Amino acid sequence: MMKGEAARIISRRLNLSHGRVSALLVAASDAGILPKGSGKSNPRLSPLELSYLTLACIADRGIGVAGQSVREFAGLQSAEGLVLVDLIEAWISGRAAVAGLQSVIVQLDPAGVSISTAAHHLRYGASHAEGAARHVVIRGDDLAAAILEMQGYTPHDADEAVAVGRLAAALA
């Protein structure tokens, strides 16, 4: 998948400004996180690069620090030593199911991510901070549908797969 197509999916599914998403991706590319295209030669992104792209959009601390934010959030670990970017890459590559994904809460400072699924609660990075900590809350259905589209599903098929996953999780 190309960077522009992924940017459109993320901005549409997560209700983010396409201009903001594009600016974040340019900054991440300038920082060496994402590949740069030149002329008609635009590289296809690997699942790992799509993971970085996703992190650039959901861990937005500012355009000028997009590369630094992606690096920091990508390296967050759970108490068990699992790495956040590995989970996102497994979702995007299809090695881990996104069915049952309920929510993702991104704490911007100190960096931390909380992921709730139908069966698990995962915590990466800093513990939940009280008070003035800034959080971004992402509906699991929205992120799951975006990931399915990055896997090649049509928007309609992604919506149906998310609905089936939600139903399966409710019946389990």
PDB file of C-alpha atoms in Angstrom:
ATOM      1  CA  MET A   1       0.000   0.000   0.000  1.00  0.00           C
ATOM      2  CA  MET A   2       1.181   3.495  -0.790  1.00  0.00           C
ATOM      3  CA  LYS A   3       1.580   6.204   1.843  1.00  0.00           C
ATOM      4  CA  GLY A   4      -1.135   8.450   0.368  1.00  0.00           C
ATOM      5  CA  GLU A   5      -3.702   5.658   0.308  1.00  0.00           C
ATOM      6  CA  ALA A   6      -2.914   4.707   3.917  1.00  0.00           C
ATOM      7  CA  ALA A   7      -3.178   8.377   4.943  1.00  0.00           C
ATOM      8  CA  ARG A   8      -6.648   8.610   3.397  1.00  0.00           C
ATOM      9  CA  ILE A   9      -7.769   5.455   5.209  1.00  0.00           C
ATOM     10  CA  ILE A  10      -6.446   6.615   8.598  1.00  0.00           C
ATOM     11  CA  SER A  11      -7.865  10.123   8.262  1.00  0.00           C
ATOM     12  CA  ARG A  12     -11.291   8.843   7.170  1.00  0.00           C
ATOM     13  CA  ARG A  13     -11.581   5.997   9.681  1.00  0.00           C
ATOM     14  CA  LEU A  14     -10.208   7.889  12.684  1.00  0.00           C
ATOM     15  CA  ASN A  15     -11.874  11.188  11.751  1.00  0.00           C
ATOM     16  CA  LEU A  16      -8.576  13.068  11.506  1.00  0.00           C
ATOM     17  CA  SER A  17      -7.847  16.016   9.250  1.00  0.00           C
ATOM     18  CA  HIS A  18      -6.289  14.685   6.046  1.00  0.00           C
ATOM     19  CA  GLY A  19      -4.051  17.757   5.903  1.00  0.00           C
ATOM     20  CA  ARG A  20      -2.806  17.094   9.441  1.00  0.00           C
ATOM     21  CA  VAL A  21      -2.191  13.403   8.675  1.00  0.00           C
ATOM     22  CA  SER A  22      -0.282  14.326   5.511  1.00  0.00           C
ATOM     23  CA  ALA A  23       1.868  16.833   7.401  1.00  0.00           C
ATOM     24  CA  LEU A  24       2.664  14.263  10.102  1.00  0.00           C
ATOM     25  CA  LEU A  25       3.686  11.736   7.460  1.00  0.00           C
ATOM     26  CA  VAL A  26       5.927  14.232   5.671  1.00  0.00           C
ATOM     27  CA  ALA A  27       7.604  14.996   9.007  1.00  0.00           C
ATOM     28  CA  ALA A  28       7.985  11.280   9.785  1.00  0.00           C
ATOM     29  CA  SER A  29       9.485  10.757   6.320  1.00  0.00           C
ATOM     30  CA  ASP A  30      11.888  13.668   6.824  1.00  0.00           C
ATOM     31  CA  ALA A  31      12.953  12.038  10.114  1.00  0.00           C
ATOM     32  CA  GLY A  32      13.735   8.783   8.302  1.00  0.00           C
ATOM     33  CA  ILE A  33      10.843   6.832   9.823  1.00  0.00           C
ATOM     34  CA  LEU A  34       8.958   6.396   6.544  1.00  0.00           C
ATOM     35  CA  PRO A  35      10.397   6.106   3.032  1.00  0.00           C
ATOM     36  CA  LYS A  36      10.261   9.075   0.703  1.00  0.00           C
ATOM     37  CA  GLY A  37       8.929   8.833  -2.807  1.00  0.00           C
ATOM     38  CA  SER A  38      10.412  10.725  -5.706  1.00  0.00           C
ATOM     39  CA  GLY A  39       8.551  11.626  -8.864  1.00  0.00           C
ATOM     40  CA  LYS A  40       6.474   8.688 -10.044  1.00  0.00           C
ATOM     41  CA  SER A  41       8.432   6.277  -7.858  1.00  0.00           C
ATOM     42  CA  ASN A  42       6.431   5.917  -4.676  1.00  0.00           C
ATOM     43  CA  PRO A  43       7.428   2.903  -2.593  1.00  0.00           C
ATOM     44  CA  ARG A  44       4.892   0.450  -1.248  1.00  0.00           C
ATOM     45  CA  LEU A  45       4.917   0.389   2.538  1.00  0.00           C
ATOM     46  CA  SER A  46       5.661  -2.782   4.468  1.00  0.00           C
ATOM     47  CA  PRO A  47       3.446  -3.769   7.425  1.00  0.00           C
ATOM     48  CA  LEU A  48       6.119  -2.367   9.752  1.00  0.00           C
ATOM     49  CA  GLU A  49       6.140   0.962   7.897  1.00  0.00           C
ATOM     50  CA  LEU A  50       2.321   1.025   7.997  1.00  0.00           C
ATOM     51  CA  SER A  51       2.636   0.513  11.764  1.00  0.00           C
ATOM     52  CA  TYR A  52       4.901   3.554  11.989  1.00  0.00           C
ATOM     53  CA  LEU A  53       2.447   5.508   9.843  1.00  0.00           C
ATOM     54  CA  THR A  54      -0.392   4.559  12.201  1.00  0.00           C
ATOM     55  CA  LEU A  55       1.646   5.587  15.244  1.00  0.00           C
ATOM     56  CA  ALA A  56       2.513   8.935  13.628  1.00  0.00           C
ATOM     57  CA  CYS A  57      -1.205   9.667  13.374  1.00  0.00           C
ATOM     58  CA  ILE A  58      -2.424   8.402  16.749  1.00  0.00           C
ATOM     59  CA  ALA A  59       0.526   9.619  18.861  1.00  0.00           C
ATOM     60  CA  ASP A  60       0.435  13.177  17.518  1.00  0.00           C
ATOM     61  CA  ARG A  61       2.478  15.437  19.790  1.00  0.00           C
ATOM     62  CA  GLY A  62       3.143  17.908  17.010  1.00  0.00           C
ATOM     63  CA  ILE A  63       4.422  17.926  13.463  1.00  0.00           C
ATOM     64  CA  GLY A  64       7.937  19.028  14.440  1.00  0.00           C
ATOM     65  CA  VAL A  65       8.405  16.016  16.727  1.00  0.00           C
ATOM     66  CA  ALA A  66       6.573  13.381  14.662  1.00  0.00           C
ATOM     67  CA  GLY A  67       9.677  11.259  14.085  1.00  0.00           C
ATOM     68  CA  GLN A  68      10.672  11.358  17.746  1.00  0.00           C
ATOM     69  CA  SER A  69       7.121  10.484  18.846  1.00  0.00           C
ATOM     70  CA  VAL A  70       6.919   7.495  16.498  1.00  0.00           C
ATOM     71  CA  ARG A  71      10.266   6.165  17.727  1.00  0.00           C
ATOM     72  CA  GLU A  72       9.250   6.553  21.370  1.00  0.00           C
ATOM     73  CA  PHE A  73       5.791   5.006  21.017  1.00  0.00           C
ATOM     74  CA  ALA A  74       7.024   2.200  18.753  1.00  0.00           C
ATOM     75  CA  GLY A  75       9.446   1.105  21.453  1.00  0.00           C
ATOM     76  CA  LEU A  76       6.981   1.086  24.345  1.00  0.00           C
ATOM     77  CA  GLN A  77       6.933  -2.221  26.187  1.00  0.00           C
ATOM     78  CA  SER A  78       4.431  -4.062  28.307  1.00  0.00           C
ATOM     79  CA  ALA A  79       5.334  -5.434  31.751  1.00  0.00           C
ATOM     80  CA  GLU A  80       5.952  -8.768  29.997  1.00  0.00           C
ATOM     81  CA  GLY A  81       8.442  -7.198  27.557  1.00  0.00           C
ATOM     82  CA  LEU A  82       6.143  -7.134  24.517  1.00  0.00           C
ATOM     83  CA  VAL A  83       6.810  -4.211  22.163  1.00  0.00           C
ATOM     84  CA  LEU A  84       3.927  -2.027  20.914  1.00  0.00           C
ATOM     85  CA  VAL A  85       5.065  -1.755  17.300  1.00  0.00           C
ATOM     86  CA  ASP A  86       5.260  -5.564  17.095  1.00  0.00           C
ATOM     87  CA  LEU A  87       1.563  -5.830  18.019  1.00  0.00           C
ATOM     88  CA  ILE A  88       0.502  -3.191  15.500  1.00  0.00           C
ATOM     89  CA  GLU A  89       2.645  -4.795  12.787  1.00  0.00           C
ATOM     90  CA  ALA A  90       1.093  -8.207  13.586  1.00  0.00           C
ATOM     91  CA  TRP A  91      -2.395  -6.684  13.221  1.00  0.00           C
ATOM     92  CA  ILE A  92      -1.543  -5.029   9.907  1.00  0.00           C
ATOM     93  CA  SER A  93       0.178  -8.106   8.473  1.00  0.00           C
ATOM     94  CA  GLY A  94      -2.779 -10.268   9.498  1.00  0.00           C
ATOM     95  CA  ARG A  95      -0.742 -12.424  11.913  1.00  0.00           C
ATOM     96  CA  ALA A  96      -2.903 -11.214  14.835  1.00  0.00           C
ATOM     97  CA  ALA A  97      -6.648 -10.687  14.642  1.00  0.00           C
ATOM     98  CA  VAL A  98      -8.202  -7.284  15.181  1.00  0.00           C
ATOM     99  CA  ALA A  99     -11.578  -8.875  15.951  1.00  0.00           C
ATOM    100  CA  GLY A 100     -12.731  -7.878  19.403  1.00  0.00           C
ATOM    101  CA  LEU A 101     -10.579  -4.737  19.561  1.00  0.00           C
ATOM    102  CA  GLN A 102     -12.572  -2.451  21.852  1.00  0.00           C
ATOM    103  CA  SER A 103     -10.432   0.632  22.436  1.00  0.00           C
ATOM    104  CA  VAL A 104      -6.975   2.124  22.268  1.00  0.00           C
ATOM    105  CA  ILE A 105      -6.126   4.931  24.659  1.00  0.00           C
ATOM    106  CA  VAL A 106      -2.947   6.832  23.866  1.00  0.00           C
ATOM    107  CA  GLN A 107      -1.472   8.873  26.705  1.00  0.00           C
ATOM    108  CA  LEU A 108       0.784  11.430  25.055  1.00  0.00           C
ATOM    109  CA  ASP A 109       2.910  12.447  28.047  1.00  0.00           C
ATOM    110  CA  PRO A 110       4.247  10.413  29.673  1.00  0.00           C
ATOM    111  CA  ALA A 111       4.015   8.020  26.726  1.00  0.00           C
ATOM    112  CA  GLY A 112       1.688   5.103  27.351  1.00  0.00           C
ATOM    113  CA  VAL A 113      -0.872   3.054  25.454  1.00  0.00           C
ATOM    114  CA  SER A 114      -3.732   1.023  26.854  1.00  0.00           C
ATOM    115  CA  ILE A 115      -5.437  -1.512  24.563  1.00  0.00           C
ATOM    116  CA  SER A 116      -8.678  -3.279  25.443  1.00  0.00           C
ATOM    117  CA  THR A 117      -9.914  -6.289  23.529  1.00  0.00           C
ATOM    118  CA  ALA A 118     -12.803  -8.625  24.238  1.00  0.00           C
ATOM    119  CA  ALA A 119     -10.434 -10.918  26.147  1.00  0.00           C
ATOM    120  CA  HIS A 120      -7.458  -8.819  27.300  1.00  0.00           C
ATOM    121  CA  HIS A 121      -6.263  -5.490  28.597  1.00  0.00           C
ATOM    122  CA  LEU A 122      -2.746  -4.586  27.463  1.00  0.00           C
ATOM    123  CA  ARG A 123      -0.646  -1.721  28.802  1.00  0.00           C
ATOM    124  CA  TYR A 124       2.482  -0.385  27.100  1.00  0.00           C
ATOM    125  CA  GLY A 125       4.756   2.295  28.535  1.00  0.00           C
ATOM    126  CA  ALA A 126       3.871   4.639  31.364  1.00  0.00           C
ATOM    127  CA  SER A 127       1.034   3.954  33.750  1.00  0.00           C
ATOM    128  CA  HIS A 128      -2.127   6.009  33.513  1.00  0.00           C
ATOM    129  CA  ALA A 129      -1.403   9.561  34.675  1.00  0.00           C
ATOM    130  CA  GLU A 130      -3.991  11.597  36.537  1.00  0.00           C
ATOM    131  CA  GLY A 131      -4.714  15.264  36.035  1.00  0.00           C
ATOM    132  CA  ALA A 132      -3.503  17.172  33.018  1.00  0.00           C
ATOM    133  CA  ALA A 133      -2.200  14.209  30.999  1.00  0.00           C
ATOM    134  CA  ARG A 134      -3.434  14.398  27.401  1.00  0.00           C
ATOM    135  CA  HIS A 135      -5.136  11.293  26.050  1.00  0.00           C
ATOM    136  CA  VAL A 136      -6.385  10.234  22.645  1.00  0.00           C
ATOM    137  CA  VAL A 137      -9.214   7.694  22.712  1.00  0.00           C
ATOM    138  CA  ILE A 138      -9.718   5.565  19.617  1.00  0.00           C
ATOM    139  CA  ARG A 139     -12.720   3.310  19.163  1.00  0.00           C
ATOM    140  CA  GLY A 140     -11.615  -0.234  18.531  1.00  0.00           C
ATOM    141  CA  ASP A 141     -14.051  -0.646  15.631  1.00  0.00           C
ATOM    142  CA  ASP A 142     -12.548   2.368  13.864  1.00  0.00           C
ATOM    143  CA  LEU A 143      -8.947   1.228  14.223  1.00  0.00           C
ATOM    144  CA  ALA A 144      -9.833  -2.372  13.318  1.00  0.00           C
ATOM    145  CA  ALA A 145     -11.618  -1.228  10.140  1.00  0.00           C
ATOM    146  CA  ALA A 146      -8.642   0.977   9.184  1.00  0.00           C
ATOM    147  CA  ILE A 147      -6.265  -1.947   9.664  1.00  0.00           C
ATOM    148  CA  LEU A 148      -8.472  -4.254   7.609  1.00  0.00           C
ATOM    149  CA  GLU A 149      -8.537  -1.711   4.792  1.00  0.00           C
ATOM    150  CA  MET A 150      -4.731  -1.514   4.946  1.00  0.00           C
ATOM    151  CA  GLN A 151      -4.777  -5.299   4.512  1.00  0.00           C
ATOM    152  CA  GLY A 152      -6.745  -4.817   1.288  1.00  0.00           C
ATOM    153  CA  TYR A 153     -10.362  -5.117   2.417  1.00  0.00           C
ATOM    154  CA  THR A 154     -12.883  -2.791   0.789  1.00  0.00           C
ATOM    155  CA  PRO A 155     -14.495  -0.301   3.187  1.00  0.00           C
ATOM    156  CA  HIS A 156     -17.739  -2.318   3.054  1.00  0.00           C
ATOM    157  CA  ASP A 157     -15.971  -5.635   3.712  1.00  0.00           C
ATOM    158  CA  ALA A 158     -13.960  -4.082   6.556  1.00  0.00           C
ATOM    159  CA  ASP A 159     -17.178  -2.832   8.194  1.00  0.00           C
ATOM    160  CA  GLU A 160     -18.743  -6.279   7.871  1.00  0.00           C
ATOM    161  CA  ALA A 161     -15.681  -8.023   9.314  1.00  0.00           C
ATOM    162  CA  VAL A 162     -15.674  -5.634  12.283  1.00  0.00           C
ATOM    163  CA  ALA A 163     -19.388  -6.256  12.878  1.00  0.00           C
ATOM    164  CA  VAL A 164     -18.881 -10.030  12.772  1.00  0.00           C
ATOM    165  CA  GLY A 165     -15.941  -9.706  15.177  1.00  0.00           C
ATOM    166  CA  ARG A 166     -18.029  -7.599  17.558  1.00  0.00           C
ATOM    167  CA  LEU A 167     -20.838 -10.166  17.448  1.00  0.00           C
ATOM    168  CA  ALA A 168     -18.433 -13.087  18.007  1.00  0.00           C
ATOM    169  CA  ALA A 169     -16.876 -11.304  20.988  1.00  0.00           C
ATOM    170  CA  ALA A 170     -20.327 -10.653  22.473  1.00  0.00           C
ATOM    171  CA  LEU A 171     -21.309 -14.307  22.122  1.00  0.00           C
ATOM    172  CA  ALA A 172     -18.072 -15.655  23.613  1.00  0.00           C
TER     173      ALA A 172
END
